[in-house]
XYZ file of C-alpha atoms in Angstrom:
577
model
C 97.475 51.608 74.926
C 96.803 55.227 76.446
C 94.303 57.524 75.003
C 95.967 60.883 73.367
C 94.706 63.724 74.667
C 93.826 67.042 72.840
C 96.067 70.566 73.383
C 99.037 71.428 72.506
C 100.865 74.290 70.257
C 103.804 75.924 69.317
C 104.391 77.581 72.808
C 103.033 74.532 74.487
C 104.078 70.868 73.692
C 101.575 68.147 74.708
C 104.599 65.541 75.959
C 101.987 63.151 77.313
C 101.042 62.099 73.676
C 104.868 61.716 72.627
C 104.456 58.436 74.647
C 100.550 57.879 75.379
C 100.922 54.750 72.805
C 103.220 53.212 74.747
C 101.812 50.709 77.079
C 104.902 49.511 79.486
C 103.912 51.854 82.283
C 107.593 51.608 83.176
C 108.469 52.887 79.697
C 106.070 55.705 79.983
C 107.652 56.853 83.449
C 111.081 56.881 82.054
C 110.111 59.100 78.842
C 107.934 61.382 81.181
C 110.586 61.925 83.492
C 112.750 62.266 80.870
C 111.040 65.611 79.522
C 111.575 67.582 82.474
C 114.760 66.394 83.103
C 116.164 67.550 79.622
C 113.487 70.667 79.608
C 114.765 74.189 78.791
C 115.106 76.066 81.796
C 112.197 78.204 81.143
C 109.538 80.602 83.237
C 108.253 77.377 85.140
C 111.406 76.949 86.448
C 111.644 80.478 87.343
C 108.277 80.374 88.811
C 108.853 76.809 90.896
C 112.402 78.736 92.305
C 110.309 82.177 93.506
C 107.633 79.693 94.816
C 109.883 77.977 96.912
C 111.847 80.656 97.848
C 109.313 83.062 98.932
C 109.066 80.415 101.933
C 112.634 80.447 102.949
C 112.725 84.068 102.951
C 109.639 84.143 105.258
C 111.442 81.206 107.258
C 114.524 83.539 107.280
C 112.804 86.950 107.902
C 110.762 85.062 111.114
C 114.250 83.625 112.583
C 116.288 86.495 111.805
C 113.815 89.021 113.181
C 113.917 87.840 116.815
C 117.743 88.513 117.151
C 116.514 92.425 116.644
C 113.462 91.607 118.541
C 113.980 90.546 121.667
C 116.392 94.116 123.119
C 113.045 95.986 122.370
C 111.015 93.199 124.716
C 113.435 94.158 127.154
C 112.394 97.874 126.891
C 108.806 97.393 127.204
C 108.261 94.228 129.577
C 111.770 94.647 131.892
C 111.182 98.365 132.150
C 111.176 98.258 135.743
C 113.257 95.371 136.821
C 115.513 95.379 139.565
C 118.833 94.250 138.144
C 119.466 95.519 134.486
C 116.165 97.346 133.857
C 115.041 97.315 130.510
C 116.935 94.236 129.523
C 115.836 90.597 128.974
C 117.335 88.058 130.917
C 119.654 85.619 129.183
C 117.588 82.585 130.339
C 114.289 84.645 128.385
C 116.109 85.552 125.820
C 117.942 82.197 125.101
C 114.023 80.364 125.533
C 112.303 82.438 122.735
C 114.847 81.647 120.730
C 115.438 78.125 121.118
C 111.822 77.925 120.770
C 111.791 77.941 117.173
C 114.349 75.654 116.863
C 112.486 72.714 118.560
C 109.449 73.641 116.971
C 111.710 73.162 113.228
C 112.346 70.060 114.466
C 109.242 69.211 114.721
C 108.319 70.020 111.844
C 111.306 68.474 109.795
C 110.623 65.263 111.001
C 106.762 65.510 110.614
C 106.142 67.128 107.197
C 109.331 64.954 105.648
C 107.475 62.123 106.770
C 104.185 63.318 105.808
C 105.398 64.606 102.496
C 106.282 61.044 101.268
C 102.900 58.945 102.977
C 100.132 61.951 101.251
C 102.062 63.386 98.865
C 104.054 66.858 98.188
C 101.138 68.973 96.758
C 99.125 68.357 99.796
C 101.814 69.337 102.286
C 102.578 72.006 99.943
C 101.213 75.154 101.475
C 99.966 73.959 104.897
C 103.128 75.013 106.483
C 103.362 78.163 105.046
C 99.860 78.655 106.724
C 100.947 77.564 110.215
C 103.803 79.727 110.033
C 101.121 82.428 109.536
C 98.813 82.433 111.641
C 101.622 81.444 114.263
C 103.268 85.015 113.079
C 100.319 87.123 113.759
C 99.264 85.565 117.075
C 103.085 86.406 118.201
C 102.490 90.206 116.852
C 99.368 90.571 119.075
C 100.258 88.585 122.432
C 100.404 90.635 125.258
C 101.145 89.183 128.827
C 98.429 89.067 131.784
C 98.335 88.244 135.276
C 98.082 84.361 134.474
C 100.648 83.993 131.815
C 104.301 86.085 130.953
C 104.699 87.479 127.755
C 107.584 84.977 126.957
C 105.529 81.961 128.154
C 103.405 83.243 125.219
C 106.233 84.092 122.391
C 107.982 80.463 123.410
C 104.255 79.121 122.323
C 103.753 80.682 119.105
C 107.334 80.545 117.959
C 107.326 76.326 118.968
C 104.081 76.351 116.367
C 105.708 78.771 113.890
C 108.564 76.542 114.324
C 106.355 73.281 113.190
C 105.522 75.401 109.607
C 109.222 76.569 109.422
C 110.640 72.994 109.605
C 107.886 71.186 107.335
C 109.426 74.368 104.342
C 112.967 72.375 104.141
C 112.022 68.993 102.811
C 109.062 70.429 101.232
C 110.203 73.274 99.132
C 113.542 70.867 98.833
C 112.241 68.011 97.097
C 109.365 69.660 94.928
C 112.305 72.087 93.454
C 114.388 68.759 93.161
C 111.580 67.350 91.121
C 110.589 69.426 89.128
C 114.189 70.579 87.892
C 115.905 70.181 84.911
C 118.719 67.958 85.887
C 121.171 70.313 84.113
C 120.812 73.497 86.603
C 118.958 71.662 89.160
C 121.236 72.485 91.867
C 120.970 76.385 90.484
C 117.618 76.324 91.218
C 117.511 74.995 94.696
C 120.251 76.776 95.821
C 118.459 80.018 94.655
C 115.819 78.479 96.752
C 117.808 78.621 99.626
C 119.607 81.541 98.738
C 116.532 83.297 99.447
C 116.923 83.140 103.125
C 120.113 85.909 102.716
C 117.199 87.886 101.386
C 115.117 87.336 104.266
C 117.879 88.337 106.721
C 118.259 91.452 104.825
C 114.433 92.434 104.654
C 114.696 92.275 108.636
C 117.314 94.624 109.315
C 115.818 96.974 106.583
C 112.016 96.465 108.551
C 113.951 97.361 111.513
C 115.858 100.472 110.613
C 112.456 101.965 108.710
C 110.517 101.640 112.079
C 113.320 102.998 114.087
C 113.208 106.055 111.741
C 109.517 105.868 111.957
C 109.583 106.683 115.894
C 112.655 108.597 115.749
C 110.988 111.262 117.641
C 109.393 109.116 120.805
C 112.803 107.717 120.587
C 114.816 110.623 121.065
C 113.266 111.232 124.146
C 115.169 108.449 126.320
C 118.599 107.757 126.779
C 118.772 104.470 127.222
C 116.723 101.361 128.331
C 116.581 102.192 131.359
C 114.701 105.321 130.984
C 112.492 104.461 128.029
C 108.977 104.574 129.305
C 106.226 106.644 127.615
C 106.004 107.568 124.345
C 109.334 105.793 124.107
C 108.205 102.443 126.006
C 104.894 102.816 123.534
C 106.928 103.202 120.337
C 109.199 100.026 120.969
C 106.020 98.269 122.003
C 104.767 99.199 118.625
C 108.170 98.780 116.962
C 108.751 94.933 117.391
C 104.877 93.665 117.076
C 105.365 95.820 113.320
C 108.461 94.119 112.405
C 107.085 90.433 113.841
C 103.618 90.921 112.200
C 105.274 92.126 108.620
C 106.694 88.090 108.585
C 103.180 87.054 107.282
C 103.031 89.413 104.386
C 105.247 87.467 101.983
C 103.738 84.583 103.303
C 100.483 85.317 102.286
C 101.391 86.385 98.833
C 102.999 83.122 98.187
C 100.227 80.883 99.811
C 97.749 80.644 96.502
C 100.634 79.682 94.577
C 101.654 76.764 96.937
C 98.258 75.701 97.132
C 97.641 75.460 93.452
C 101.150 73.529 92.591
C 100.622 70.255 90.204
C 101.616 67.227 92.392
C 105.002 65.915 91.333
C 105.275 63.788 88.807
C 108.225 61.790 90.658
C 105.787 60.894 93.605
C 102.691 60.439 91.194
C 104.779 57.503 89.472
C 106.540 55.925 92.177
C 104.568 56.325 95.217
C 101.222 56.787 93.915
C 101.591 54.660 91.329
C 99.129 56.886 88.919
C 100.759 56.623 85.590
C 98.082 58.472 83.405
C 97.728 61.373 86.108
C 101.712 61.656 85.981
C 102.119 62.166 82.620
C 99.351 64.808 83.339
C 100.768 66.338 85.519
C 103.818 66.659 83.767
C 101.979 68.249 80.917
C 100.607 70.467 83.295
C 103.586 71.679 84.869
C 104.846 72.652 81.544
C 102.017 75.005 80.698
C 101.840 76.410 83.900
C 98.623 75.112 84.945
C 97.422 73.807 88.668
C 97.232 69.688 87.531
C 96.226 67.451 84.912
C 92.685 66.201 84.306
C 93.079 62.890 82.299
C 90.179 60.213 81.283
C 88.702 59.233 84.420
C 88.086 55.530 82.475
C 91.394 55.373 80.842
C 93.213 56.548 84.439
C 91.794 53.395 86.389
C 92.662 51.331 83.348
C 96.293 52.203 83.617
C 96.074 52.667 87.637
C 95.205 48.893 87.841
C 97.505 47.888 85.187
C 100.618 50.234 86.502
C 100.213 48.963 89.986
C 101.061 45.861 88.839
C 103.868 46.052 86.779
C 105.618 49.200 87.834
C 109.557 48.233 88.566
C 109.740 50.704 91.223
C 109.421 49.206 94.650
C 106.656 50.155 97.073
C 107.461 52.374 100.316
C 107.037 50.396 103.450
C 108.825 50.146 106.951
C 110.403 46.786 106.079
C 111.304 48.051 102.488
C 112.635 51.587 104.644
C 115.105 49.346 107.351
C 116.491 46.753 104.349
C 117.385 50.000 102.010
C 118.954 52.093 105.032
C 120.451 49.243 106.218
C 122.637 48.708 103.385
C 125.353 50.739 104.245
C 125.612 52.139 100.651
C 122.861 53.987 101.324
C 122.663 54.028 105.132
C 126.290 56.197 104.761
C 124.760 58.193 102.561
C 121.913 59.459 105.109
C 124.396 59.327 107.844
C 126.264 61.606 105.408
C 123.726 64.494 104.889
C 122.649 64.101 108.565
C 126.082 64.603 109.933
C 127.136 67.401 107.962
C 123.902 69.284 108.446
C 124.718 68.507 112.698
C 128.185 69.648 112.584
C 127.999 72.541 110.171
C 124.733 73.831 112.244
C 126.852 73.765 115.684
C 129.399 76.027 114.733
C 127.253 78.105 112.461
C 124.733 79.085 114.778
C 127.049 79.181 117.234
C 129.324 81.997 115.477
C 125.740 83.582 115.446
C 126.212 84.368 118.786
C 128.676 86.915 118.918
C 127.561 89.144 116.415
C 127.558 91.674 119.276
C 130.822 91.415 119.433
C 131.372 92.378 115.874
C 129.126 94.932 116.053
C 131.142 96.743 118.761
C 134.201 95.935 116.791
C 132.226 97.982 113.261
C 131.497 100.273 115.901
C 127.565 99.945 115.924
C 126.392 99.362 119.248
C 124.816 101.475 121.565
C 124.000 105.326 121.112
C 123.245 108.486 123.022
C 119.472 107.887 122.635
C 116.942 104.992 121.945
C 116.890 106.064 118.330
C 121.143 105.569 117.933
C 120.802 102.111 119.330
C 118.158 100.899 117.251
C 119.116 102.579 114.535
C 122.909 101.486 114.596
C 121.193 97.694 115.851
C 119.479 97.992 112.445
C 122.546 99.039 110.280
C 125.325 96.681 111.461
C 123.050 93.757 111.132
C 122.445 95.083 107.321
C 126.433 95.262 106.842
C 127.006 91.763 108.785
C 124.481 89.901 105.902
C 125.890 91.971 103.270
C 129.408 91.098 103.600
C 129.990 87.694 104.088
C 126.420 85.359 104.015
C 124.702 87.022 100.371
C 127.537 86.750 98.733
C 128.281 83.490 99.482
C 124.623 82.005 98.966
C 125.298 83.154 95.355
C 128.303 82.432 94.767
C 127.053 78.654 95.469
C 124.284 79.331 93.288
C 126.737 80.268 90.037
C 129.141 77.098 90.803
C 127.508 74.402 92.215
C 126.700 72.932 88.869
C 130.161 73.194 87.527
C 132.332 72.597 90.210
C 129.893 70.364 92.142
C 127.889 70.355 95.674
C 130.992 67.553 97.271
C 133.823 70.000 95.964
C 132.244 73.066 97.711
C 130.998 71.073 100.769
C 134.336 70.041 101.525
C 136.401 73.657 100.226
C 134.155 75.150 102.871
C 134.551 72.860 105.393
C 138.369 72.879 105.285
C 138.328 76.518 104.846
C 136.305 76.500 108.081
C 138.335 74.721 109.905
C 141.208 77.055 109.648
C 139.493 79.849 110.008
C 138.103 78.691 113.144
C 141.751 77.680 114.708
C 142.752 81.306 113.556
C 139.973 83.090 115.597
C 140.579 80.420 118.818
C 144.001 79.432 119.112
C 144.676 83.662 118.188
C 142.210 85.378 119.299
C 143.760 87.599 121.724
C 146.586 88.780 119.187
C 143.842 89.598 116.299
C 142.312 92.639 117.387
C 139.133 94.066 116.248
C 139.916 94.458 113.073
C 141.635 90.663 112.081
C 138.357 89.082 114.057
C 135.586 91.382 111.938
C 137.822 89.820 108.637
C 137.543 86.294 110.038
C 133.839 86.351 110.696
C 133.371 88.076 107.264
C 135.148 85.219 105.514
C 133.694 82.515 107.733
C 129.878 84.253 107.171
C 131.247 83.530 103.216
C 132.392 79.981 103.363
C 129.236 78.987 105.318
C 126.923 79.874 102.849
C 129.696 78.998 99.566
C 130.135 75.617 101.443
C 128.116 73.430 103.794
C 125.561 75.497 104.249
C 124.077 75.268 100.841
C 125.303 71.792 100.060
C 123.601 70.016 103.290
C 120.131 71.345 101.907
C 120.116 70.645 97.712
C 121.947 66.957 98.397
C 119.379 65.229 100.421
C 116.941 66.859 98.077
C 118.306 65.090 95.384
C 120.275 61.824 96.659
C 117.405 59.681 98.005
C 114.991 57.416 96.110
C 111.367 59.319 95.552
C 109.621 57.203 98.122
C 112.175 58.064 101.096
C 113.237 61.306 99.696
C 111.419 63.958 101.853
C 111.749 61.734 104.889
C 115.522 61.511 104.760
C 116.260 64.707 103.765
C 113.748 65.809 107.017
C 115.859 63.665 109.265
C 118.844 64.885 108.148
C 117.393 68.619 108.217
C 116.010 67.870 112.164
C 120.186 66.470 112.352
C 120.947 70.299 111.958
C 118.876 71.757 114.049
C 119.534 69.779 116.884
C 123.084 70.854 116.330
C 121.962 74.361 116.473
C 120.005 74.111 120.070
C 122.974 72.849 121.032
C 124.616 75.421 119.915
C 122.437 78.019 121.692
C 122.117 76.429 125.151
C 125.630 74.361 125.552
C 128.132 76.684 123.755
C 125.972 80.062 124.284
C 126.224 79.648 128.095
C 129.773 78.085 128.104
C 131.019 81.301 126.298
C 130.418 83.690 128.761
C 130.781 81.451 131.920
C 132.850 83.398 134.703
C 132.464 86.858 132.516
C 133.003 90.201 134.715
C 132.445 93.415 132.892
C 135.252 94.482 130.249
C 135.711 90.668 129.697
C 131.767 88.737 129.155
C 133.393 86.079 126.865
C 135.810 84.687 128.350
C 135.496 81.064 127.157
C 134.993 82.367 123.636
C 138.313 81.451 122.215
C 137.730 77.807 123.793
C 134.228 77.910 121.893
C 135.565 78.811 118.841
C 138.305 75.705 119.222
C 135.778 73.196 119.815
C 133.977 74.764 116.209
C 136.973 73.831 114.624
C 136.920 70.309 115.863
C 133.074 70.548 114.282
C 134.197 71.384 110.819
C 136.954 69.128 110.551
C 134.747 66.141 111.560
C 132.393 67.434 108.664
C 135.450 67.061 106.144
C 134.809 63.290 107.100
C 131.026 63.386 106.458
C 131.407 64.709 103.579
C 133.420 61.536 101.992
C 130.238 59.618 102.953
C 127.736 61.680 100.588
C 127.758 60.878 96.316
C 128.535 64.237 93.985
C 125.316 64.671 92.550
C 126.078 67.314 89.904
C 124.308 66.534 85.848
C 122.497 63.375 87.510
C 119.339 62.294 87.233
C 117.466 61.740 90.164
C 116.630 58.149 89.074
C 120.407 57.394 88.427
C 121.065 59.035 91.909
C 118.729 55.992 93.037
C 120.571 53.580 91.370
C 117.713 53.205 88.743
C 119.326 53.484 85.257
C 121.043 50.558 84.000
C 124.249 50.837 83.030
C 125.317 53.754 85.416
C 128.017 53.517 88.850
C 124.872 53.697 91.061
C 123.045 50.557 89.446
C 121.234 48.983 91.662
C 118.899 46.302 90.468
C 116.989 46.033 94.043
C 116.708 49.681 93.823
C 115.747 49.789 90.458
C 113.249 46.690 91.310
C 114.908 44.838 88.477
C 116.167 41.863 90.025
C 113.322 39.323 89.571
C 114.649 39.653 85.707
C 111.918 41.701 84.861
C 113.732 44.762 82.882
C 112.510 47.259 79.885
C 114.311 47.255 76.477
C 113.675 50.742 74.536
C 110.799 50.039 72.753
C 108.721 49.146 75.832
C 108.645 45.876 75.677
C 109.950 42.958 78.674
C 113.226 41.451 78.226
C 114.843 38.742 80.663
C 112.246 36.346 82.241
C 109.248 38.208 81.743
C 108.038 37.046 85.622
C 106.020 40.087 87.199
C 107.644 41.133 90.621
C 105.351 40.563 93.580
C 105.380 43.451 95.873
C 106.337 41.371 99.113
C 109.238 40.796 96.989
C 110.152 44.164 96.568
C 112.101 44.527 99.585
């Protein structure tokens, strides 16, 4: 029998003593879990959301920033090159930002990984610091006669890269599990949500500095010309708006650090049933993690690892679950929709020059116009089609369901994307700015949402933040694709008055992309009022029963009141898999 432990009021229940008399560790787990699944949404839900999502809108803010970025590298390093002076070259400009791509990759794979061998809390935080420090050393580089200022920015962005990647299955899974199950795909989409935020707080960063050094740059023309006080402003312009990246960063670092470990991963991975129950305690009352009897926690550690149903995470026990194809569809599932939904929407990304022409906010008849207008037809592009639609997710996706809007948007998509290919040349201006509004909308209320909160929530604990890593890393290997197959292919054989010419092709192959990810979809469960331990085919009784899963098929199984029903025989761990 547990100890009780002290604490507790009116404002703050102590759960861990509505079951510390229990002995059945397994009994204990499923009451603990039980608490925060049927918890109140309250301010430490609130608090686990803003947490999270202070990350992604760093993570957004740091990608989103470059697009603005890298026309005032042109100014200051290009100034006096031969053929288009004061402009990067493609191949530069295409490198920097592929860059951070492979570094996410990186990092997906890594931290998921990671995540799931040490544990969430200490992950938790150690991206947010690479991504950093990474953001500061890009504000301050500076080329020399040994290295190119892009040799540098492809360097730091790779490493920022690494922090970016290790934020989706991290901020993911720890939102997953600490969520009520009723709004839990509220609150991670409002995680994710936040990178429509980040977006935003670009373009605003770059419009203020633009009207900072309106003056120096009034003085130029054009790109060309902009040397001086103009050359010195821009120089000053984009290290301000890269540097500012590590401000929110920062403010959200202490509270990362501090976070309770899951209780998920205490119980099933760790196997620490008396610091679970803490920690779920703690999580309630808002504190860092709970502190339980020393004696009594190695008690129940060496009693727990024993008889805990849950089966241990190995390789062999990794290859026999995956390898089921009941589950193996599911991960091919989340990873294929993340790949094909990533292709085309990274790929639209491309021609938002195009749209900005067609808003009419491109170019000027000085430095200040161009930035300026740069800075304002960004702001418009977010506002109209991808915040909406990251909250419109957000208000549904626990009523309608992530599968619903994952394949709505994806259908949607793929009509959209025949419109703007197979008619491109009979829209006009105005019918392609409405398509790219409504496709920036279904994006974000569709796939683009639902590839990130299902694998946070369809995996067992164990496997969760690897899979949903892999299937993260899926994505953005679909968008480098994106950026150096289709980029290039779009404007192959472009002469001036027509630099796209393959971009009604492009835009045909995107559609082929979203209709394979109607098919995807089909492989991946509907989550929606769940608990993550039915998800895992845990929970007796329920469609996803599994009793491997559940590690209830030596016989050994829990009636209510704690106590072992069926044959009683403890479960090996070699047998677990």
């Amino acid at each position: 029998m547990a100890t009780k432990t002290s604490g507790g009021n009116a404002a703050f229940h102590n759960f861990h003593n509505d079951y510390a008399h229990i002995a059945d560790p397994n009994e204990r787990r499923r009451l603990a879990l039980a608490e925060i699944d049927k918890a109140p949404f309250g301010w430490y839900h609130i608090r686990a959301v803003v947490v999270a999502g202070i990350g992604f809108f760093t993570d957004a803010y740091d990608i989103f920033a470059i697009n603005l970025v890298t026309g005032m590298l042109g100014v200051v390093y290009w100034h006096n090159a031969k053929k288009k002076p004061g402009t990067i070259p493609s191949s530069s400009d295409t490198a920097i930002k592929v860059a951070t791509s492979g570094g996410t990759v990186i990092g997906q794979l890594g931290f998921g990984y990671l995540a799931d061998v040490v544990g969430r809390k200490r992950m938790y935080g150690l991206e947010l610091i690479i991504i950093i420090f990474a953001t500061l050393a890009q504000s301050l580089s500076a080329a020399s006669p040994a290295i190119s200022i892009v040799g540098l920015i492809i360097f730091w962005r790779v490493i920022m890269g690494i922090g970016i990647g290790g934020d989706y299955p991290l901020s993911s899974i720890i939102t997953s599990e600490f969520a009520t199950t009723k709004w839990r795909g509220a609150m991670m989409g409002a995680v994710f949500a936040m990178q429509g935020i980040g977006q935003f707080a670009a373009a605003i960063m770059a419009l203020i500095v633009s009207a900072g050094f309106r003056e120096s740059l009034q003085t130029s023309k054009n790109a060309a010309n902009c040397g001086g006080v103009c050359g010195l402003a821009v120089d000053k312009m984009w290290r301000i708006i890269i540097g500012f990246g590590a401000v929110p960063g920062c403010i959200a670092l202490y509270y990362r650090l501090t976070i309770p470990e899951t209780p998920r991963y205490t119980f099933d991975v760790a196997r620490d049933v008396e610091k679970a129950g803490e920690d779920t305690k703690a999580y309630i009352q808002g504190r860092a993690e709970g502190h339980p009897d020393e004696i009594t926690r190695h008690q129940a550690f060496q009693n727990s690892a024993q008889h805990l149903d849950t089966p241990k995470a190995s390789w062999k026990d990794f290859i026999h679950h995956y390898g089921q194809w009941k589950n193996g569809k599911i991960l091919l599932g989340t990873a294929g929709s993340w790949f094909f939904l990533d292709v085309a929407f990274y790929g639209l990304g491309l021609n938002n020059t195009i749209i900005l022409t067609a808003i009419g906010y491109v170019g000027g008849s000085n430095m200040y116009q161009v930035f300026h207008n740069q800075a304002v037809g960004n702001l418009i592009i977010v506002c109209a089609g991808a915040i909406p639609g990251y909250w419109v997710t957000v208000a549904l996706v626990d009523t309608v369901g992530r599968k619903p809007i994952q394949m709505m948007g994806f259908i949607v998509l793929t009509i959209i994307f025949c419109i703007i290919g197979f008619a491109y040349h009979r829209l006009g201006q105005k019918g392609l700015l409405a398509l790219y509004v409504l496709a920036q909308f279904f994006f974000n209320f569709g796939p683009n949402a639902t590839t990130f909160i299902v694998p946070g929530e369809c995996f067992p604990t164990r496997y969760r933040s690897t899979s949903h890593g892999f299937s993260a890393a899926s994505g953005k290997v679909g968008a480098i694709i994106a950026q150096c197959v289709f980029g290039p292919l779009r404007t192959r054989g472009g002469v001036p008055g027509n630099e796209s010419p393959w971009l009604n092709h492009v835009m045909q192959i995107f559609a082929l992309f979203m209709l394979v990810g109607c098919f995807t979809t089909l492989l991946i469960p509907e989550t929606k009022r769940k608990t993550l331990e039915e998800l895992a085919g845990e929970v007796p009784g329920t469609a996803n029963y599994d009793p491997v899963s559940a590690g209830h098929h030596g016989g050994h199984k829990m009636s209510g009141d704690g106590s072992a029903t069926g044959s009683g025989e403890k479960v090996d761990a070699s047998d677990r898999v």
